[in-house]
mmCIF file of C-alpha atoms in Angstrom:
data_model
loop_
_atom_site.group_PDB
_atom_site.id
_atom_site.type_symbol
_atom_site.label_atom_id
_atom_site.label_comp_id
_atom_site.label_asym_id
_atom_site.label_seq_id
_atom_site.Cartn_x
_atom_site.Cartn_y
_atom_site.Cartn_z
ATOM 1 C CA UNK G 8 107.818 135.781 79.987
ATOM 2 C CA UNK G 9 104.529 136.755 81.603
ATOM 3 C CA UNK G 10 103.475 135.279 84.865
ATOM 4 C CA UNK G 11 100.484 133.234 83.500
ATOM 5 C CA UNK G 12 102.659 131.699 80.808
ATOM 6 C CA UNK G 13 105.345 130.935 83.348
ATOM 7 C CA UNK G 14 102.800 129.181 85.602
ATOM 8 C CA UNK G 15 101.636 127.034 82.691
ATOM 9 C CA UNK G 16 105.214 126.245 81.756
ATOM 10 C CA UNK G 17 106.113 125.170 85.339
ATOM 11 C CA UNK G 18 103.139 122.845 85.515
ATOM 12 C CA UNK G 19 103.684 121.298 82.036
ATOM 13 C CA UNK G 20 107.346 120.305 81.844
ATOM 14 C CA UNK G 21 108.308 123.668 80.320
ATOM 15 C CA UNK G 22 105.509 123.516 77.705
ATOM 16 C CA UNK G 23 102.794 125.937 76.783
ATOM 17 C CA UNK G 24 100.174 125.843 74.045
ATOM 18 C CA UNK G 25 99.455 128.645 71.620
ATOM 19 C CA UNK G 26 95.966 128.993 73.130
ATOM 20 C CA UNK G 27 97.428 129.339 76.647
ATOM 21 C CA UNK G 28 99.940 131.983 75.512
ATOM 22 C CA UNK G 29 97.186 133.900 73.706
ATOM 23 C CA UNK G 30 94.907 133.746 76.730
ATOM 24 C CA UNK G 31 97.759 135.161 78.775
ATOM 25 C CA UNK G 32 97.861 138.209 76.446
ATOM 26 C CA UNK G 33 100.605 137.304 73.975
ATOM 27 C CA UNK G 34 99.991 138.245 70.369
ATOM 28 C CA UNK G 35 100.628 135.933 67.406
ATOM 29 C CA UNK G 36 103.635 138.117 66.500
ATOM 30 C CA UNK G 37 105.059 137.751 70.019
ATOM 31 C CA UNK G 38 104.723 134.008 69.888
ATOM 32 C CA UNK G 39 106.335 133.854 66.450
ATOM 33 C CA UNK G 40 109.208 136.050 67.706
ATOM 34 C CA UNK G 41 109.825 133.697 70.620
ATOM 35 C CA UNK G 42 110.172 130.784 68.143
ATOM 36 C CA UNK G 43 112.197 132.747 65.570
ATOM 37 C CA UNK G 44 114.615 133.999 68.211
ATOM 38 C CA UNK G 45 115.189 130.522 69.638
ATOM 39 C CA UNK G 46 113.731 131.347 72.975
ATOM 40 C CA UNK G 47 110.961 128.759 72.335
ATOM 41 C CA UNK G 48 110.999 125.696 70.200
ATOM 42 C CA UNK G 49 108.091 123.850 68.541
ATOM 43 C CA UNK G 50 107.414 120.626 70.483
ATOM 44 C CA UNK G 51 104.225 119.741 68.560
ATOM 45 C CA UNK G 52 101.756 121.622 66.423
ATOM 46 C CA UNK G 53 100.537 124.496 68.574
ATOM 47 C CA UNK G 54 102.766 123.405 71.544
ATOM 48 C CA UNK G 55 105.999 125.184 72.467
ATOM 49 C CA UNK G 56 108.928 124.306 74.699
ATOM 50 C CA UNK G 57 109.800 127.394 76.664
ATOM 51 C CA UNK G 58 113.102 125.907 77.886
ATOM 52 C CA UNK G 59 114.978 124.882 74.697
ATOM 53 C CA UNK G 60 117.309 121.973 75.269
ATOM 54 C CA UNK G 61 115.093 120.317 77.846
ATOM 55 C CA UNK G 62 114.261 116.755 76.810
ATOM 56 C CA UNK G 63 113.074 113.481 78.168
ATOM 57 C CA UNK G 64 109.965 111.378 78.246
ATOM 58 C CA UNK G 65 108.019 113.872 80.354
ATOM 59 C CA UNK G 66 108.464 116.587 77.734
ATOM 60 C CA UNK G 67 107.472 114.233 74.901
ATOM 61 C CA UNK G 68 104.423 112.975 76.832
ATOM 62 C CA UNK G 69 103.451 116.498 77.909
ATOM 63 C CA UNK G 70 103.657 117.662 74.334
ATOM 64 C CA UNK G 71 101.517 114.761 73.161
ATOM 65 C CA UNK G 72 98.952 115.420 75.843
ATOM 66 C CA UNK G 73 98.724 119.144 75.060
ATOM 67 C CA UNK G 74 98.538 118.504 71.322
ATOM 68 C CA UNK G 75 95.565 116.186 71.795
ATOM 69 C CA UNK G 76 93.882 118.268 74.502
ATOM 70 C CA UNK G 77 91.456 120.834 73.041
ATOM 71 C CA UNK G 78 91.480 124.508 73.979
ATOM 72 C CA UNK G 79 88.146 124.879 75.767
ATOM 73 C CA UNK G 80 89.548 123.970 79.174
ATOM 74 C CA UNK G 81 87.525 120.805 79.863
ATOM 75 C CA UNK G 82 89.160 117.535 80.549
ATOM 76 C CA UNK G 83 89.001 115.737 77.188
ATOM 77 C CA UNK G 84 92.394 113.988 77.098
ATOM 78 C CA UNK G 85 94.397 112.064 79.660
ATOM 79 C CA UNK G 86 97.500 109.874 79.879
ATOM 80 C CA UNK G 87 96.475 106.230 80.078
ATOM 81 C CA UNK G 88 97.940 102.763 80.384
ATOM 82 C CA UNK G 89 101.663 102.515 80.569
ATOM 83 C CA UNK G 90 102.057 106.316 80.216
ATOM 84 C CA UNK G 91 100.011 106.945 83.320
ATOM 85 C CA UNK G 92 101.695 104.092 85.141
ATOM 86 C CA UNK G 93 105.159 105.543 84.396
ATOM 87 C CA UNK G 94 104.084 108.950 85.716
ATOM 88 C CA UNK G 95 102.907 107.168 88.897
ATOM 89 C CA UNK G 96 106.267 105.393 89.278
ATOM 90 C CA UNK G 97 104.794 101.924 88.773
ATOM 91 C CA UNK G 98 106.976 101.153 85.736
ATOM 92 C CA UNK G 99 110.787 101.324 85.811
ATOM 93 C CA UNK G 100 111.294 102.455 82.194
ATOM 94 C CA UNK G 101 109.466 104.941 80.083
ATOM 95 C CA UNK G 102 107.149 103.503 77.359
ATOM 96 C CA UNK G 103 108.215 103.922 73.763
ATOM 97 C CA UNK G 104 104.820 105.169 72.707
ATOM 98 C CA UNK G 105 102.847 107.880 74.524
ATOM 99 C CA UNK G 106 99.352 106.673 75.233
ATOM 100 C CA UNK G 107 96.595 109.258 75.458
ATOM 101 C CA UNK G 108 92.907 108.540 76.130
ATOM 102 C CA UNK G 109 90.032 110.636 74.788
ATOM 103 C CA UNK G 110 86.262 110.463 75.158
ATOM 104 C CA UNK G 111 84.729 107.932 72.805
ATOM 105 C CA UNK G 112 82.819 110.559 70.826
ATOM 106 C CA UNK G 113 85.877 112.739 70.062
ATOM 107 C CA UNK G 114 87.593 112.577 66.728
ATOM 108 C CA UNK G 115 91.216 113.552 66.881
ATOM 109 C CA UNK G 116 94.138 112.854 64.572
ATOM 110 C CA UNK G 117 96.881 110.975 66.441
ATOM 111 C CA UNK G 118 100.152 112.937 66.455
ATOM 112 C CA UNK G 119 103.338 111.064 65.502
ATOM 113 C CA UNK G 120 104.508 108.688 68.206
ATOM 114 C CA UNK G 121 101.139 108.777 70.059
ATOM 115 C CA UNK G 122 98.648 105.999 70.552
ATOM 116 C CA UNK G 123 95.106 107.329 70.975
ATOM 117 C CA UNK G 124 92.508 105.343 72.961
ATOM 118 C CA UNK G 125 88.847 106.226 72.608
ATOM 119 C CA UNK G 126 87.203 105.476 76.012
ATOM 120 C CA UNK G 127 83.507 104.964 76.691
ATOM 121 C CA UNK G 128 83.988 105.550 80.480
ATOM 122 C CA UNK G 129 86.371 108.468 80.082
ATOM 123 C CA UNK G 130 84.707 110.844 82.613
ATOM 124 C CA UNK G 131 84.214 107.976 85.088
ATOM 125 C CA UNK G 132 87.842 106.807 85.149
ATOM 126 C CA UNK G 133 89.596 110.197 84.932
ATOM 127 C CA UNK G 134 91.683 111.536 87.774
ATOM 128 C CA UNK G 135 91.165 115.259 86.969
ATOM 129 C CA UNK G 136 92.932 116.394 90.203
ATOM 130 C CA UNK G 137 96.299 115.313 88.786
ATOM 131 C CA UNK G 138 97.793 117.277 85.910
ATOM 132 C CA UNK G 139 98.425 116.411 83.183
ATOM 133 C CA UNK G 140 95.146 114.510 83.553
ATOM 134 C CA UNK G 141 95.433 110.754 83.720
ATOM 135 C CA UNK G 142 93.340 107.733 84.559
ATOM 136 C CA UNK G 143 92.874 106.905 88.225
ATOM 137 C CA UNK G 144 95.436 104.625 89.846
ATOM 138 C CA UNK G 145 93.089 101.636 90.006
ATOM 139 C CA UNK G 146 92.174 101.981 86.345
ATOM 140 C CA UNK G 147 95.777 102.434 85.297
ATOM 141 C CA UNK G 148 96.908 99.363 87.284
ATOM 142 C CA UNK G 149 94.236 97.137 85.814
ATOM 143 C CA UNK G 150 94.798 98.408 82.267
ATOM 144 C CA UNK G 151 98.476 97.534 82.544
ATOM 145 C CA UNK G 152 97.812 94.268 84.302
ATOM 146 C CA UNK G 153 95.803 93.145 81.280
ATOM 147 C CA UNK G 154 98.769 93.461 78.996
ATOM 148 C CA UNK G 155 101.115 91.004 80.694
ATOM 149 C CA UNK G 156 100.950 87.511 82.080
ATOM 150 C CA UNK G 157 99.365 86.584 85.416
ATOM 151 C CA UNK G 158 102.592 86.776 87.387
ATOM 152 C CA UNK G 159 103.254 90.337 86.116
ATOM 153 C CA UNK G 160 99.623 91.327 86.840
ATOM 154 C CA UNK G 161 99.915 90.178 90.433
ATOM 155 C CA UNK G 162 103.251 91.942 90.899
ATOM 156 C CA UNK G 163 101.827 95.213 89.559
ATOM 157 C CA UNK G 164 98.751 95.059 91.752
ATOM 158 C CA UNK G 165 100.934 94.234 94.809
ATOM 159 C CA UNK G 166 103.272 97.182 94.070
ATOM 160 C CA UNK G 167 100.390 99.635 93.782
ATOM 161 C CA UNK G 168 98.852 98.497 97.076
ATOM 162 C CA UNK G 169 102.186 98.342 98.880
ATOM 163 C CA UNK G 170 103.012 101.936 97.963
ATOM 164 C CA UNK G 171 99.668 103.176 99.152
ATOM 165 C CA UNK G 172 98.643 104.382 95.747
ATOM 166 C CA UNK G 173 95.374 102.507 95.865
ATOM 167 C CA UNK G 174 93.589 99.863 97.927
ATOM 168 C CA UNK G 175 92.384 96.318 97.297
ATOM 169 C CA UNK G 176 88.840 97.582 97.675
ATOM 170 C CA UNK G 177 89.211 100.193 94.944
ATOM 171 C CA UNK G 178 90.869 97.766 92.590
ATOM 172 C CA UNK G 179 88.123 95.225 93.233
ATOM 173 C CA UNK G 180 85.423 97.863 92.599
ATOM 174 C CA UNK G 181 87.032 98.835 89.272
ATOM 175 C CA UNK G 182 87.386 95.217 88.280
ATOM 176 C CA UNK G 183 83.673 94.687 88.864
ATOM 177 C CA UNK G 184 82.832 97.901 87.004
ATOM 178 C CA UNK G 185 84.582 96.795 83.818
ATOM 179 C CA UNK G 186 83.209 93.247 83.928
ATOM 180 C CA UNK G 187 85.871 91.551 81.782
ATOM 181 C CA UNK G 188 89.621 91.394 82.305
ATOM 182 C CA UNK G 189 92.275 89.065 80.998
ATOM 183 C CA UNK G 190 93.173 87.960 84.542
ATOM 184 C CA UNK G 191 89.839 88.842 86.073
ATOM 185 C CA UNK G 192 89.136 85.489 87.771
ATOM 186 C CA UNK G 193 92.564 85.397 89.497
ATOM 187 C CA UNK G 194 92.555 89.095 90.460
ATOM 188 C CA UNK G 195 88.998 88.930 91.881
ATOM 189 C CA UNK G 196 90.019 86.063 94.126
ATOM 190 C CA UNK G 197 93.260 87.704 95.192
ATOM 191 C CA UNK G 198 91.725 91.079 95.771
ATOM 192 C CA UNK G 199 88.899 89.610 97.755
ATOM 193 C CA UNK G 200 91.386 87.896 100.023
ATOM 194 C CA UNK G 201 93.451 91.007 100.414
ATOM 195 C CA UNK G 202 90.418 93.059 101.319
ATOM 196 C CA UNK G 203 89.349 90.540 103.938
ATOM 197 C CA UNK G 204 92.862 90.107 105.345
ATOM 198 C CA UNK G 205 92.491 86.321 104.931
ATOM 199 C CA UNK G 206 94.837 83.774 103.350
ATOM 200 C CA UNK G 207 92.347 80.968 102.776
ATOM 201 C CA UNK G 208 92.217 81.174 98.991
ATOM 202 C CA UNK G 209 95.980 80.984 98.611
ATOM 203 C CA UNK G 210 96.110 78.095 101.099
ATOM 204 C CA UNK G 211 93.359 76.285 99.192
ATOM 205 C CA UNK G 212 95.300 76.628 95.963
ATOM 206 C CA UNK G 213 98.405 75.248 97.620
ATOM 207 C CA UNK G 214 96.573 72.155 98.849
ATOM 208 C CA UNK G 215 94.633 71.613 95.664
ATOM 209 C CA UNK G 216 97.043 72.682 92.857
ATOM 210 C CA UNK G 217 100.434 72.046 94.435
ATOM 211 C CA UNK G 218 100.192 69.258 97.041
ATOM 212 C CA UNK G 219 97.274 67.076 95.935
ATOM 213 C CA UNK G 220 97.555 67.537 92.209
ATOM 214 C CA UNK G 221 101.227 66.482 92.211
ATOM 215 C CA UNK G 222 101.067 63.671 94.755
ATOM 216 C CA UNK G 223 103.049 65.311 97.534
ATOM 217 C CA UNK G 224 102.700 63.880 101.052
ATOM 218 C CA UNK G 225 99.613 65.153 102.820
ATOM 219 C CA UNK G 226 100.501 67.852 105.248
ATOM 220 C CA UNK G 227 98.847 68.769 108.561
ATOM 221 C CA UNK G 228 96.926 72.022 108.314
ATOM 222 C CA UNK G 229 96.989 74.849 110.845
ATOM 223 C CA UNK G 230 99.548 72.943 112.862
ATOM 224 C CA UNK G 231 100.267 74.242 116.391
ATOM 225 C CA UNK G 232 103.799 75.579 116.937
ATOM 226 C CA UNK G 233 105.726 77.152 119.779
ATOM 227 C CA UNK G 234 104.152 79.910 121.895
ATOM 228 C CA UNK G 235 100.749 79.721 120.226
ATOM 229 C CA UNK G 236 102.109 79.945 116.664
ATOM 230 C CA UNK G 237 100.111 78.269 113.925
ATOM 231 C CA UNK G 238 101.657 76.926 110.755
ATOM 232 C CA UNK G 239 99.746 76.646 107.464
ATOM 233 C CA UNK G 240 101.077 73.174 106.510
ATOM 234 C CA UNK G 241 103.454 70.973 108.381
ATOM 235 C CA UNK G 242 104.963 67.777 107.041
ATOM 236 C CA UNK G 243 105.685 66.177 110.416
ATOM 237 C CA UNK G 244 107.609 63.166 109.167
ATOM 238 C CA UNK G 245 109.996 65.375 107.293
ATOM 239 C CA UNK G 246 110.402 68.277 109.718
ATOM 240 C CA UNK G 247 109.240 70.709 107.043
ATOM 241 C CA UNK G 248 106.817 73.600 107.266
ATOM 242 C CA UNK G 249 105.229 75.421 104.299
ATOM 243 C CA UNK G 250 103.805 78.860 105.028
ATOM 244 C CA UNK G 251 101.420 80.177 102.395
ATOM 245 C CA UNK G 252 101.556 83.965 102.386
ATOM 246 C CA UNK G 253 98.366 85.290 100.859
ATOM 247 C CA UNK G 254 99.207 88.911 101.676
ATOM 248 C CA UNK G 255 99.469 91.047 98.582
ATOM 249 C CA UNK G 256 101.542 94.141 98.993
ATOM 250 C CA UNK G 257 100.392 95.478 102.384
ATOM 251 C CA UNK G 258 102.708 93.606 104.668
ATOM 252 C CA UNK G 259 103.392 95.511 107.856
ATOM 253 C CA UNK G 260 106.614 95.473 109.879
ATOM 254 C CA UNK G 261 104.782 93.807 112.725
ATOM 255 C CA UNK G 262 103.779 90.961 110.382
ATOM 256 C CA UNK G 263 107.364 90.391 109.335
ATOM 257 C CA UNK G 264 108.544 90.350 112.944
ATOM 258 C CA UNK G 265 105.858 87.862 113.893
ATOM 259 C CA UNK G 266 106.735 85.593 110.947
ATOM 260 C CA UNK G 267 110.412 85.705 111.846
ATOM 261 C CA UNK G 268 109.718 84.681 115.396
ATOM 262 C CA UNK G 269 107.504 81.860 114.217
ATOM 263 C CA UNK G 270 110.217 80.582 111.804
ATOM 264 C CA UNK G 271 112.894 80.729 114.461
ATOM 265 C CA UNK G 272 110.650 78.861 116.863
ATOM 266 C CA UNK G 273 110.198 76.102 114.316
ATOM 267 C CA UNK G 274 113.898 76.005 113.563
ATOM 268 C CA UNK G 275 114.555 75.580 117.267
ATOM 269 C CA UNK G 276 112.756 72.258 117.202
ATOM 270 C CA UNK G 277 114.492 71.169 113.992
ATOM 271 C CA UNK G 278 111.856 72.125 111.453
ATOM 272 C CA UNK G 279 112.756 73.861 108.166
ATOM 273 C CA UNK G 280 110.354 76.579 107.004
ATOM 274 C CA UNK G 281 109.794 77.585 103.397
ATOM 275 C CA UNK G 282 107.342 80.180 102.110
ATOM 276 C CA UNK G 283 105.204 80.314 98.986
ATOM 277 C CA UNK G 284 103.299 83.282 97.686
ATOM 278 C CA UNK G 285 100.347 84.030 95.385
ATOM 279 C CA UNK G 286 102.266 83.691 92.140
ATOM 280 C CA UNK G 287 103.731 80.365 93.374
ATOM 281 C CA UNK G 288 100.286 78.807 93.905
ATOM 282 C CA UNK G 289 98.199 80.680 91.295
ATOM 283 C CA UNK G 290 100.599 81.050 88.376
ATOM 284 C CA UNK G 291 103.320 78.390 88.689
ATOM 285 C CA UNK G 292 101.922 75.568 90.949
ATOM 286 C CA UNK G 293 103.732 72.896 89.005
ATOM 287 C CA UNK G 294 107.130 74.493 89.435
ATOM 288 C CA UNK G 295 106.275 75.028 93.129
ATOM 289 C CA UNK G 296 105.445 71.322 93.482
ATOM 290 C CA UNK G 297 108.883 70.457 92.096
ATOM 291 C CA UNK G 298 110.603 72.758 94.521
ATOM 292 C CA UNK G 299 108.642 71.654 97.587
ATOM 293 C CA UNK G 300 109.179 68.067 96.511
ATOM 294 C CA UNK G 301 112.938 68.641 96.414
ATOM 295 C CA UNK G 302 112.820 70.016 99.940
ATOM 296 C CA UNK G 303 110.890 67.034 101.184
ATOM 297 C CA UNK G 304 113.175 64.535 99.443
ATOM 298 C CA UNK G 305 116.222 66.247 101.025
ATOM 299 C CA UNK G 306 114.574 65.634 104.380
ATOM 300 C CA UNK G 307 113.707 61.978 103.950
ATOM 301 C CA UNK G 308 110.749 61.644 101.576
ATOM 302 C CA UNK G 309 111.250 58.706 99.234
ATOM 303 C CA UNK G 310 108.610 59.666 96.759
ATOM 304 C CA UNK G 311 108.564 62.075 93.792
ATOM 305 C CA UNK G 312 106.062 64.635 92.538
ATOM 306 C CA UNK G 313 103.858 63.393 89.737
ATOM 307 C CA UNK G 314 102.647 65.414 86.722
ATOM 308 C CA UNK G 315 99.237 66.985 87.096
ATOM 309 C CA UNK G 316 96.625 67.466 84.369
ATOM 310 C CA UNK G 317 97.695 70.958 83.477
ATOM 311 C CA UNK G 318 98.971 71.444 79.912
ATOM 312 C CA UNK G 319 102.707 71.887 80.034
ATOM 313 C CA UNK G 320 103.148 70.644 83.589
ATOM 314 C CA UNK G 321 106.886 70.854 84.293
ATOM 315 C CA UNK G 322 106.971 67.815 86.634
ATOM 316 C CA UNK G 323 108.793 65.049 84.749
ATOM 317 C CA UNK G 324 106.926 61.827 84.117
ATOM 318 C CA UNK G 325 108.348 58.822 85.832
#
């Protein structure tokens, strides 16, 4: 195998295209001999696997990408959605269908097992420094976040930020660029809070959608604790503290140490601390109300949470 072909193969999961082999100086007869002798196998039309026996999702995705990609060298195809997310390590299992994006004006026949997506903003959202080409991390995350429920969307965004693959600011900019998103309202609020390093929106949702909406006792906000600690909500009559953690994926070790010391300080004076997070206040506030209500009842509250006006509220009616 010639050096140029070997370089392509190493970069493409053992795959080369007929055009790449020809550009490296191989004749049609030489290519056909490779296939006939079993040294290469056909992975897709015009795409060859130079290491027969190698398999896996990467080979299948690489063959799909190379089959769709044209031969003129410009970026005109890219892995998108769940395919790009799996390459980035954001999804635990490989997608059943390989998703490939192309510029909106291109007309390409979709190979078997490939889902083609014609994209108006193709050049704008392409990460052409990664190969095979794919959409940028922020675009990939938001594309995948639109396919699941709000809880899954928040988890995916948090995972991407936590791993340092993107930032809240980049995600927010991409969200604004596309205008509409299935979970746009929630993500804009969450990302804005993450970018500012503030927790106020999550705390507001706790007070409004968990405590007030379900008739829980009124807690004391920003309650002073030991050694200058401040607690988000303290139910003084029931020795219970609720900390609302609005951080989304960028928690530092120092933050965890500080929170642990604050919780131990509260426990030292007999107060029980529980924590709620963005999904708890933004996605399942009714279930959170039931859980917090159970904690308060175990510590002396004689009341019970009441159903709110949300459709399907899980709080039982009295």
